[in-house]
PDB file of C-alpha atoms in Angstrom:
ATOM      1  CA  UNK A   1      49.500 -28.139  -4.300  1.00  0.00           C
ATOM      2  CA  UNK A   2      48.149 -31.606  -4.918  1.00  0.00           C
ATOM      3  CA  UNK A   3      49.580 -35.019  -5.618  1.00  0.00           C
ATOM      4  CA  UNK A   4      52.957 -36.470  -4.794  1.00  0.00           C
ATOM      5  CA  UNK A   5      54.903 -34.222  -7.165  1.00  0.00           C
ATOM      6  CA  UNK A   6      54.393 -31.096  -5.042  1.00  0.00           C
ATOM      7  CA  UNK A   7      57.858 -31.120  -3.543  1.00  0.00           C
ATOM      8  CA  UNK A   8      59.903 -32.106  -6.555  1.00  0.00           C
ATOM      9  CA  UNK A   9      62.729 -29.574  -6.989  1.00  0.00           C
ATOM     10  CA  UNK A  10      64.203 -27.971 -10.056  1.00  0.00           C
ATOM     11  CA  UNK A  11      67.110 -30.251 -10.997  1.00  0.00           C
ATOM     12  CA  UNK A  12      69.038 -27.577 -12.855  1.00  0.00           C
ATOM     13  CA  UNK A  13      72.693 -27.495 -11.867  1.00  0.00           C
ATOM     14  CA  UNK A  14      74.580 -24.265 -11.184  1.00  0.00           C
ATOM     15  CA  UNK A  15      78.147 -23.295 -11.861  1.00  0.00           C
ATOM     16  CA  UNK A  16      79.952 -21.869  -8.862  1.00  0.00           C
ATOM     17  CA  UNK A  17      80.185 -18.550 -10.674  1.00  0.00           C
ATOM     18  CA  UNK A  18      76.426 -18.221 -11.143  1.00  0.00           C
ATOM     19  CA  UNK A  19      75.347 -19.802  -7.865  1.00  0.00           C
ATOM     20  CA  UNK A  20      75.513 -16.577  -5.882  1.00  0.00           C
ATOM     21  CA  UNK A  21      73.368 -14.712  -8.410  1.00  0.00           C
ATOM     22  CA  UNK A  22      70.834 -17.531  -8.510  1.00  0.00           C
ATOM     23  CA  UNK A  23      70.483 -17.573  -4.744  1.00  0.00           C
ATOM     24  CA  UNK A  24      70.153 -13.790  -4.622  1.00  0.00           C
ATOM     25  CA  UNK A  25      67.442 -13.878  -7.294  1.00  0.00           C
ATOM     26  CA  UNK A  26      65.504 -16.506  -5.385  1.00  0.00           C
ATOM     27  CA  UNK A  27      65.826 -14.647  -2.106  1.00  0.00           C
ATOM     28  CA  UNK A  28      64.701 -11.361  -3.622  1.00  0.00           C
ATOM     29  CA  UNK A  29      61.727 -13.028  -5.287  1.00  0.00           C
ATOM     30  CA  UNK A  30      60.644 -14.587  -1.997  1.00  0.00           C
ATOM     31  CA  UNK A  31      61.038 -11.300  -0.105  1.00  0.00           C
ATOM     32  CA  UNK A  32      58.993  -9.459  -2.745  1.00  0.00           C
ATOM     33  CA  UNK A  33      56.179 -12.010  -2.578  1.00  0.00           C
ATOM     34  CA  UNK A  34      56.237 -11.962   1.232  1.00  0.00           C
ATOM     35  CA  UNK A  35      55.969  -8.166   1.165  1.00  0.00           C
ATOM     36  CA  UNK A  36      52.954  -8.308  -1.147  1.00  0.00           C
ATOM     37  CA  UNK A  37      51.380 -10.900   1.109  1.00  0.00           C
ATOM     38  CA  UNK A  38      51.711  -8.718   4.198  1.00  0.00           C
ATOM     39  CA  UNK A  39      50.340  -5.640   2.472  1.00  0.00           C
ATOM     40  CA  UNK A  40      47.313  -7.364   0.990  1.00  0.00           C
ATOM     41  CA  UNK A  41      46.788 -10.033   3.668  1.00  0.00           C
ATOM     42  CA  UNK A  42      46.508 -12.482   0.817  1.00  0.00           C
ATOM     43  CA  UNK A  43      47.505 -16.008   1.784  1.00  0.00           C
ATOM     44  CA  UNK A  44      47.862 -17.139  -1.833  1.00  0.00           C
ATOM     45  CA  UNK A  45      51.318 -17.470  -3.344  1.00  0.00           C
ATOM     46  CA  UNK A  46      52.078 -15.515  -6.508  1.00  0.00           C
ATOM     47  CA  UNK A  47      54.813 -16.188  -9.010  1.00  0.00           C
ATOM     48  CA  UNK A  48      57.056 -13.316 -10.054  1.00  0.00           C
ATOM     49  CA  UNK A  49      59.630 -13.967 -12.742  1.00  0.00           C
ATOM     50  CA  UNK A  50      61.194 -10.492 -12.815  1.00  0.00           C
ATOM     51  CA  UNK A  51      64.329 -10.439 -10.684  1.00  0.00           C
ATOM     52  CA  UNK A  52      66.517  -7.520  -9.759  1.00  0.00           C
ATOM     53  CA  UNK A  53      70.049  -7.921  -8.398  1.00  0.00           C
ATOM     54  CA  UNK A  54      70.139  -6.664  -4.836  1.00  0.00           C
ATOM     55  CA  UNK A  55      72.600  -7.833  -2.197  1.00  0.00           C
ATOM     56  CA  UNK A  56      71.135  -9.682   0.762  1.00  0.00           C
ATOM     57  CA  UNK A  57      71.323  -7.114   3.574  1.00  0.00           C
ATOM     58  CA  UNK A  58      73.142  -7.843   6.807  1.00  0.00           C
ATOM     59  CA  UNK A  59      70.484  -8.500   9.440  1.00  0.00           C
ATOM     60  CA  UNK A  60      70.993  -7.178  12.934  1.00  0.00           C
ATOM     61  CA  UNK A  61      70.466  -9.663  15.703  1.00  0.00           C
ATOM     62  CA  UNK A  62      68.090  -8.536  18.408  1.00  0.00           C
ATOM     63  CA  UNK A  63      68.562 -10.143  21.786  1.00  0.00           C
ATOM     64  CA  UNK A  64      65.830 -10.960  24.216  1.00  0.00           C
ATOM     65  CA  UNK A  65      66.351 -11.628  27.889  1.00  0.00           C
ATOM     66  CA  UNK A  66      66.628 -15.164  29.215  1.00  0.00           C
ATOM     67  CA  UNK A  67      64.961 -17.852  27.111  1.00  0.00           C
ATOM     68  CA  UNK A  68      62.432 -17.336  24.354  1.00  0.00           C
ATOM     69  CA  UNK A  69      58.742 -17.227  25.373  1.00  0.00           C
ATOM     70  CA  UNK A  70      57.332 -19.924  23.110  1.00  0.00           C
ATOM     71  CA  UNK A  71      53.925 -18.246  22.880  1.00  0.00           C
ATOM     72  CA  UNK A  72      55.597 -15.547  20.774  1.00  0.00           C
ATOM     73  CA  UNK A  73      56.138 -18.049  17.961  1.00  0.00           C
ATOM     74  CA  UNK A  74      52.835 -19.876  18.361  1.00  0.00           C
ATOM     75  CA  UNK A  75      51.501 -18.396  15.123  1.00  0.00           C
ATOM     76  CA  UNK A  76      54.723 -18.927  13.174  1.00  0.00           C
ATOM     77  CA  UNK A  77      54.422 -21.538  10.465  1.00  0.00           C
ATOM     78  CA  UNK A  78      58.147 -22.121  10.429  1.00  0.00           C
ATOM     79  CA  UNK A  79      61.236 -21.127  12.373  1.00  0.00           C
ATOM     80  CA  UNK A  80      64.923 -21.128  11.466  1.00  0.00           C
ATOM     81  CA  UNK A  81      67.112 -22.167  14.402  1.00  0.00           C
ATOM     82  CA  UNK A  82      70.685 -20.876  14.129  1.00  0.00           C
ATOM     83  CA  UNK A  83      73.287 -22.594  16.269  1.00  0.00           C
ATOM     84  CA  UNK A  84      75.186 -25.835  16.721  1.00  0.00           C
ATOM     85  CA  UNK A  85      73.454 -28.784  15.079  1.00  0.00           C
ATOM     86  CA  UNK A  86      74.945 -31.273  17.511  1.00  0.00           C
ATOM     87  CA  UNK A  87      75.055 -31.526  21.275  1.00  0.00           C
ATOM     88  CA  UNK A  88      72.755 -31.236  24.260  1.00  0.00           C
ATOM     89  CA  UNK A  89      71.702 -27.608  23.651  1.00  0.00           C
ATOM     90  CA  UNK A  90      70.552 -28.388  20.109  1.00  0.00           C
ATOM     91  CA  UNK A  91      68.700 -31.532  21.196  1.00  0.00           C
ATOM     92  CA  UNK A  92      67.007 -29.914  24.169  1.00  0.00           C
ATOM     93  CA  UNK A  93      65.755 -26.913  22.194  1.00  0.00           C
ATOM     94  CA  UNK A  94      64.668 -29.097  19.286  1.00  0.00           C
ATOM     95  CA  UNK A  95      62.521 -31.191  21.611  1.00  0.00           C
ATOM     96  CA  UNK A  96      61.088 -28.085  23.244  1.00  0.00           C
ATOM     97  CA  UNK A  97      60.068 -26.587  19.898  1.00  0.00           C
ATOM     98  CA  UNK A  98      58.360 -29.804  18.853  1.00  0.00           C
ATOM     99  CA  UNK A  99      56.473 -30.272  22.105  1.00  0.00           C
ATOM    100  CA  UNK A 100      55.713 -26.753  23.356  1.00  0.00           C
ATOM    101  CA  UNK A 101      52.057 -27.269  22.389  1.00  0.00           C
ATOM    102  CA  UNK A 102      49.924 -30.003  23.962  1.00  0.00           C
ATOM    103  CA  UNK A 103      52.112 -33.053  23.193  1.00  0.00           C
ATOM    104  CA  UNK A 104      49.350 -35.668  23.090  1.00  0.00           C
ATOM    105  CA  UNK A 105      47.542 -33.580  20.460  1.00  0.00           C
ATOM    106  CA  UNK A 106      50.620 -33.150  18.276  1.00  0.00           C
ATOM    107  CA  UNK A 107      51.714 -35.293  15.332  1.00  0.00           C
ATOM    108  CA  UNK A 108      55.488 -35.104  14.915  1.00  0.00           C
ATOM    109  CA  UNK A 109      57.401 -35.487  11.667  1.00  0.00           C
ATOM    110  CA  UNK A 110      61.188 -35.462  12.046  1.00  0.00           C
ATOM    111  CA  UNK A 111      63.571 -35.329   9.089  1.00  0.00           C
ATOM    112  CA  UNK A 112      67.099 -36.253  10.121  1.00  0.00           C
ATOM    113  CA  UNK A 113      70.186 -36.250   7.917  1.00  0.00           C
ATOM    114  CA  UNK A 114      73.131 -38.579   8.691  1.00  0.00           C
ATOM    115  CA  UNK A 115      71.722 -39.210  12.164  1.00  0.00           C
ATOM    116  CA  UNK A 116      70.064 -42.589  12.565  1.00  0.00           C
ATOM    117  CA  UNK A 117      66.396 -42.875  13.420  1.00  0.00           C
ATOM    118  CA  UNK A 118      67.348 -44.691  16.642  1.00  0.00           C
ATOM    119  CA  UNK A 119      69.607 -41.807  17.682  1.00  0.00           C
ATOM    120  CA  UNK A 120      66.815 -39.329  17.054  1.00  0.00           C
ATOM    121  CA  UNK A 121      64.331 -41.382  19.084  1.00  0.00           C
ATOM    122  CA  UNK A 122      66.847 -41.659  21.926  1.00  0.00           C
ATOM    123  CA  UNK A 123      67.186 -37.875  21.897  1.00  0.00           C
ATOM    124  CA  UNK A 124      63.422 -37.487  22.105  1.00  0.00           C
ATOM    125  CA  UNK A 125      63.133 -39.862  25.038  1.00  0.00           C
ATOM    126  CA  UNK A 126      65.998 -38.125  26.840  1.00  0.00           C
ATOM    127  CA  UNK A 127      64.588 -34.599  26.671  1.00  0.00           C
ATOM    128  CA  UNK A 128      60.829 -34.939  26.236  1.00  0.00           C
ATOM    129  CA  UNK A 129      58.426 -35.188  29.137  1.00  0.00           C
ATOM    130  CA  UNK A 130      55.362 -35.778  26.971  1.00  0.00           C
ATOM    131  CA  UNK A 131      54.081 -38.266  24.442  1.00  0.00           C
ATOM    132  CA  UNK A 132      52.955 -37.091  20.968  1.00  0.00           C
ATOM    133  CA  UNK A 133      49.817 -38.390  19.313  1.00  0.00           C
ATOM    134  CA  UNK A 134      51.980 -39.904  16.568  1.00  0.00           C
ATOM    135  CA  UNK A 135      55.553 -39.772  15.370  1.00  0.00           C
ATOM    136  CA  UNK A 136      57.233 -40.329  12.010  1.00  0.00           C
ATOM    137  CA  UNK A 137      61.010 -40.175  11.549  1.00  0.00           C
ATOM    138  CA  UNK A 138      62.434 -39.789   8.039  1.00  0.00           C
ATOM    139  CA  UNK A 139      66.091 -40.798   8.062  1.00  0.00           C
ATOM    140  CA  UNK A 140      68.254 -39.615   5.155  1.00  0.00           C
ATOM    141  CA  UNK A 141      71.529 -41.336   4.375  1.00  0.00           C
ATOM    142  CA  UNK A 142      70.836 -44.353   6.562  1.00  0.00           C
ATOM    143  CA  UNK A 143      71.410 -47.708   4.908  1.00  0.00           C
ATOM    144  CA  UNK A 144      68.560 -50.166   5.356  1.00  0.00           C
ATOM    145  CA  UNK A 145      70.666 -53.296   4.912  1.00  0.00           C
ATOM    146  CA  UNK A 146      67.979 -54.781   2.719  1.00  0.00           C
ATOM    147  CA  UNK A 147      65.204 -53.926   5.190  1.00  0.00           C
ATOM    148  CA  UNK A 148      62.028 -52.182   3.932  1.00  0.00           C
ATOM    149  CA  UNK A 149      62.317 -48.413   3.487  1.00  0.00           C
ATOM    150  CA  UNK A 150      59.262 -48.001   5.726  1.00  0.00           C
ATOM    151  CA  UNK A 151      59.063 -49.656   9.131  1.00  0.00           C
ATOM    152  CA  UNK A 152      56.608 -49.355  11.997  1.00  0.00           C
ATOM    153  CA  UNK A 153      57.818 -50.187  15.501  1.00  0.00           C
ATOM    154  CA  UNK A 154      55.914 -50.557  18.759  1.00  0.00           C
ATOM    155  CA  UNK A 155      57.019 -48.729  21.906  1.00  0.00           C
ATOM    156  CA  UNK A 156      56.454 -49.234  25.609  1.00  0.00           C
ATOM    157  CA  UNK A 157      56.415 -45.493  26.281  1.00  0.00           C
ATOM    158  CA  UNK A 158      55.377 -42.595  24.077  1.00  0.00           C
ATOM    159  CA  UNK A 159      53.159 -43.166  21.042  1.00  0.00           C
ATOM    160  CA  UNK A 160      52.063 -46.774  20.615  1.00  0.00           C
ATOM    161  CA  UNK A 161      53.713 -46.926  17.214  1.00  0.00           C
ATOM    162  CA  UNK A 162      56.476 -44.987  15.506  1.00  0.00           C
ATOM    163  CA  UNK A 163      56.940 -45.023  11.733  1.00  0.00           C
ATOM    164  CA  UNK A 164      60.473 -44.866  10.354  1.00  0.00           C
ATOM    165  CA  UNK A 165      60.977 -43.982   6.693  1.00  0.00           C
ATOM    166  CA  UNK A 166      64.392 -44.226   5.044  1.00  0.00           C
ATOM    167  CA  UNK A 167      65.716 -42.280   2.054  1.00  0.00           C
ATOM    168  CA  UNK A 168      69.183 -43.685   1.500  1.00  0.00           C
ATOM    169  CA  UNK A 169      70.422 -40.868  -0.770  1.00  0.00           C
ATOM    170  CA  UNK A 170      70.266 -37.425   0.911  1.00  0.00           C
ATOM    171  CA  UNK A 171      70.777 -35.733  -2.457  1.00  0.00           C
ATOM    172  CA  UNK A 172      67.591 -37.259  -3.895  1.00  0.00           C
ATOM    173  CA  UNK A 173      65.247 -34.348  -3.237  1.00  0.00           C
ATOM    174  CA  UNK A 174      62.685 -35.765  -5.638  1.00  0.00           C
ATOM    175  CA  UNK A 175      62.235 -38.917  -3.606  1.00  0.00           C
ATOM    176  CA  UNK A 176      62.378 -36.943  -0.367  1.00  0.00           C
ATOM    177  CA  UNK A 177      59.672 -34.613  -1.648  1.00  0.00           C
ATOM    178  CA  UNK A 178      57.373 -37.454  -2.642  1.00  0.00           C
ATOM    179  CA  UNK A 179      57.898 -39.116   0.750  1.00  0.00           C
ATOM    180  CA  UNK A 180      57.270 -35.951   2.760  1.00  0.00           C
ATOM    181  CA  UNK A 181      54.234 -34.943   0.729  1.00  0.00           C
ATOM    182  CA  UNK A 182      52.641 -38.336   1.394  1.00  0.00           C
ATOM    183  CA  UNK A 183      53.514 -38.327   5.101  1.00  0.00           C
ATOM    184  CA  UNK A 184      52.242 -34.790   5.700  1.00  0.00           C
ATOM    185  CA  UNK A 185      48.925 -35.691   4.111  1.00  0.00           C
ATOM    186  CA  UNK A 186      48.745 -38.872   6.189  1.00  0.00           C
ATOM    187  CA  UNK A 187      49.407 -37.336   9.612  1.00  0.00           C
ATOM    188  CA  UNK A 188      47.647 -33.978   9.294  1.00  0.00           C
ATOM    189  CA  UNK A 189      44.248 -33.762  10.979  1.00  0.00           C
ATOM    190  CA  UNK A 190      41.925 -30.963  12.019  1.00  0.00           C
ATOM    191  CA  UNK A 191      41.954 -32.129  15.637  1.00  0.00           C
ATOM    192  CA  UNK A 192      45.740 -32.318  16.070  1.00  0.00           C
ATOM    193  CA  UNK A 193      48.695 -30.047  15.343  1.00  0.00           C
ATOM    194  CA  UNK A 194      51.478 -31.133  13.022  1.00  0.00           C
ATOM    195  CA  UNK A 195      55.002 -30.262  14.158  1.00  0.00           C
ATOM    196  CA  UNK A 196      58.021 -30.777  11.902  1.00  0.00           C
ATOM    197  CA  UNK A 197      61.780 -30.746  12.491  1.00  0.00           C
ATOM    198  CA  UNK A 198      64.397 -30.672   9.720  1.00  0.00           C
ATOM    199  CA  UNK A 199      67.811 -31.555  11.146  1.00  0.00           C
ATOM    200  CA  UNK A 200      69.612 -30.021   9.469  1.00  0.00           C
ATOM    201  CA  UNK A 201      70.007 -27.638   6.539  1.00  0.00           C
ATOM    202  CA  UNK A 202      73.737 -27.669   7.230  1.00  0.00           C
ATOM    203  CA  UNK A 203      73.883 -31.420   6.675  1.00  0.00           C
ATOM    204  CA  UNK A 204      71.690 -31.254   3.547  1.00  0.00           C
ATOM    205  CA  UNK A 205      73.989 -28.641   2.029  1.00  0.00           C
ATOM    206  CA  UNK A 206      76.754 -31.238   2.048  1.00  0.00           C
ATOM    207  CA  UNK A 207      74.764 -33.189  -0.544  1.00  0.00           C
ATOM    208  CA  UNK A 208      72.613 -30.621  -2.378  1.00  0.00           C
ATOM    209  CA  UNK A 209      73.439 -27.402  -4.209  1.00  0.00           C
ATOM    210  CA  UNK A 210      72.143 -24.365  -2.262  1.00  0.00           C
ATOM    211  CA  UNK A 211      69.916 -23.245  -5.141  1.00  0.00           C
ATOM    212  CA  UNK A 212      68.124 -26.621  -5.303  1.00  0.00           C
ATOM    213  CA  UNK A 213      67.672 -26.776  -1.544  1.00  0.00           C
ATOM    214  CA  UNK A 214      66.346 -23.205  -1.467  1.00  0.00           C
ATOM    215  CA  UNK A 215      63.701 -24.012  -4.080  1.00  0.00           C
ATOM    216  CA  UNK A 216      62.798 -27.245  -2.333  1.00  0.00           C
ATOM    217  CA  UNK A 217      62.336 -25.502   1.024  1.00  0.00           C
ATOM    218  CA  UNK A 218      60.224 -22.767  -0.531  1.00  0.00           C
ATOM    219  CA  UNK A 219      57.802 -25.379  -1.902  1.00  0.00           C
ATOM    220  CA  UNK A 220      57.983 -27.503   1.257  1.00  0.00           C
ATOM    221  CA  UNK A 221      57.030 -24.524   3.431  1.00  0.00           C
ATOM    222  CA  UNK A 222      53.988 -23.948   1.252  1.00  0.00           C
ATOM    223  CA  UNK A 223      52.925 -27.555   1.718  1.00  0.00           C
ATOM    224  CA  UNK A 224      53.252 -27.228   5.496  1.00  0.00           C
ATOM    225  CA  UNK A 225      51.367 -23.951   5.507  1.00  0.00           C
ATOM    226  CA  UNK A 226      48.449 -25.579   3.694  1.00  0.00           C
ATOM    227  CA  UNK A 227      47.925 -27.929   6.665  1.00  0.00           C
ATOM    228  CA  UNK A 228      48.706 -25.286   9.322  1.00  0.00           C
ATOM    229  CA  UNK A 229      51.828 -27.132  10.446  1.00  0.00           C
ATOM    230  CA  UNK A 230      54.611 -25.591  12.492  1.00  0.00           C
ATOM    231  CA  UNK A 231      58.151 -26.482  11.489  1.00  0.00           C
ATOM    232  CA  UNK A 232      61.652 -25.600  12.564  1.00  0.00           C
ATOM    233  CA  UNK A 233      64.893 -26.031  10.663  1.00  0.00           C
ATOM    234  CA  UNK A 234      68.380 -26.255  12.159  1.00  0.00           C
ATOM    235  CA  UNK A 235      71.364 -24.487  10.598  1.00  0.00           C
ATOM    236  CA  UNK A 236      74.878 -23.912  11.932  1.00  0.00           C
ATOM    237  CA  UNK A 237      75.855 -20.370  10.850  1.00  0.00           C
ATOM    238  CA  UNK A 238      79.529 -21.087  11.571  1.00  0.00           C
ATOM    239  CA  UNK A 239      79.558 -23.808   8.898  1.00  0.00           C
ATOM    240  CA  UNK A 240      78.597 -21.467   6.033  1.00  0.00           C
ATOM    241  CA  UNK A 241      79.608 -18.098   4.652  1.00  0.00           C
ATOM    242  CA  UNK A 242      77.508 -15.089   5.661  1.00  0.00           C
ATOM    243  CA  UNK A 243      75.877 -14.774   2.248  1.00  0.00           C
ATOM    244  CA  UNK A 244      74.596 -18.352   2.289  1.00  0.00           C
ATOM    245  CA  UNK A 245      73.214 -17.920   5.801  1.00  0.00           C
ATOM    246  CA  UNK A 246      71.613 -14.606   4.824  1.00  0.00           C
ATOM    247  CA  UNK A 247      69.934 -16.068   1.759  1.00  0.00           C
ATOM    248  CA  UNK A 248      68.399 -18.981   3.660  1.00  0.00           C
ATOM    249  CA  UNK A 249      67.369 -16.638   6.478  1.00  0.00           C
ATOM    250  CA  UNK A 250      65.340 -14.681   3.939  1.00  0.00           C
ATOM    251  CA  UNK A 251      62.959 -17.651   3.660  1.00  0.00           C
ATOM    252  CA  UNK A 252      61.836 -17.305   7.265  1.00  0.00           C
ATOM    253  CA  UNK A 253      59.898 -14.587   9.053  1.00  0.00           C
ATOM    254  CA  UNK A 254      60.954 -16.008  12.421  1.00  0.00           C
ATOM    255  CA  UNK A 255      64.600 -16.701  13.197  1.00  0.00           C
ATOM    256  CA  UNK A 256      65.948 -17.753  16.590  1.00  0.00           C
ATOM    257  CA  UNK A 257      69.419 -18.670  17.749  1.00  0.00           C
ATOM    258  CA  UNK A 258      70.944 -20.806  20.457  1.00  0.00           C
ATOM    259  CA  UNK A 259      72.887 -18.610  22.874  1.00  0.00           C
ATOM    260  CA  UNK A 260      76.151 -19.462  24.600  1.00  0.00           C
ATOM    261  CA  UNK A 261      74.061 -20.355  27.649  1.00  0.00           C
ATOM    262  CA  UNK A 262      72.052 -22.849  25.610  1.00  0.00           C
ATOM    263  CA  UNK A 263      68.815 -20.847  25.541  1.00  0.00           C
ATOM    264  CA  UNK A 264      66.848 -19.647  22.522  1.00  0.00           C
ATOM    265  CA  UNK A 265      66.555 -15.990  21.705  1.00  0.00           C
ATOM    266  CA  UNK A 266      64.723 -14.218  18.911  1.00  0.00           C
ATOM    267  CA  UNK A 267      66.778 -12.828  16.050  1.00  0.00           C
ATOM    268  CA  UNK A 268      63.840 -11.684  13.939  1.00  0.00           C
ATOM    269  CA  UNK A 269      60.081 -12.134  14.097  1.00  0.00           C
ATOM    270  CA  UNK A 270      57.029 -10.793  12.226  1.00  0.00           C
TER     271      UNK A 270
END
C-alpha cells in the first residue's frame, strides 16, 4: 500500500435492509483470508470476491484471573477493547496499552472522536508515568476556529513537542485516511515502536455507516501491519446490537474487555 490514497474507503451507501448482509459478507471474507493466512503462514493479503451467507457466530468469552499480562499481547498487531469508552477505567487501560512497552522508544498516534486533543493529553498526563519518543493526536469533530488544521505545541514534561491534527468532519473517512497514512509514514522508524489508539469505534459509528467503517478499518489495519505497529480500538458493546459487535470483533484476533473491577481480561487471542 503506497501513497496517500491507501486508506480511502468505499463510499457506497447501504440501505438498512442490505446493511446486515453487507457486513456479514465482509466479516466472512476477512475470516476466510485470516484462515488462509494462518494455514500458509503467508503475510500477504489476498482478495476473495466470493461470499457465502453465514451468520456471525456467538463468541464465548473466556475469563482470565486478575488483570491481563501484557506480554501475552506483545505480538498482537491490533487489539479490540470492549467496555465503557468513557471514565477512569477506560482512560487508565488505554494509557497502559499505549505505554506497556518502553515508553521513550514508542511513537504514539492517538485518534480521538468528539474528545478534544487537550482532554486526551490531560488523560495521558494523569495516568502515564512515562514519556513517549513522540506523540501525535488526531482530533475528529473538533472545530479549529480558523486555526491551522495541524499544530505543534511544546511541553514542559513528556515529549518536547506534540503534534495535533484536526479533521473537523468525523464522517470524512477519505480525509482521515489521507491524514493517518501520512502520519504513520512520518512517525514509523526501525528503532522505535509505533503505538496507536482509536477512541472510539462507538463514536465513529455515530457518523459513519458500519459497512464503510469496517472496510476502512480493514485497510487501516493493513497499513499498521506494514510498519509493525500495535494498535487498540475502543468499543462499547452495550451501545450496539450483538450482530454489529460480532461483525467488528471478527476483524481482530485479539479481543479484551474491561471488567467490572476495571481490569482487562482476554476474550479471545490467537
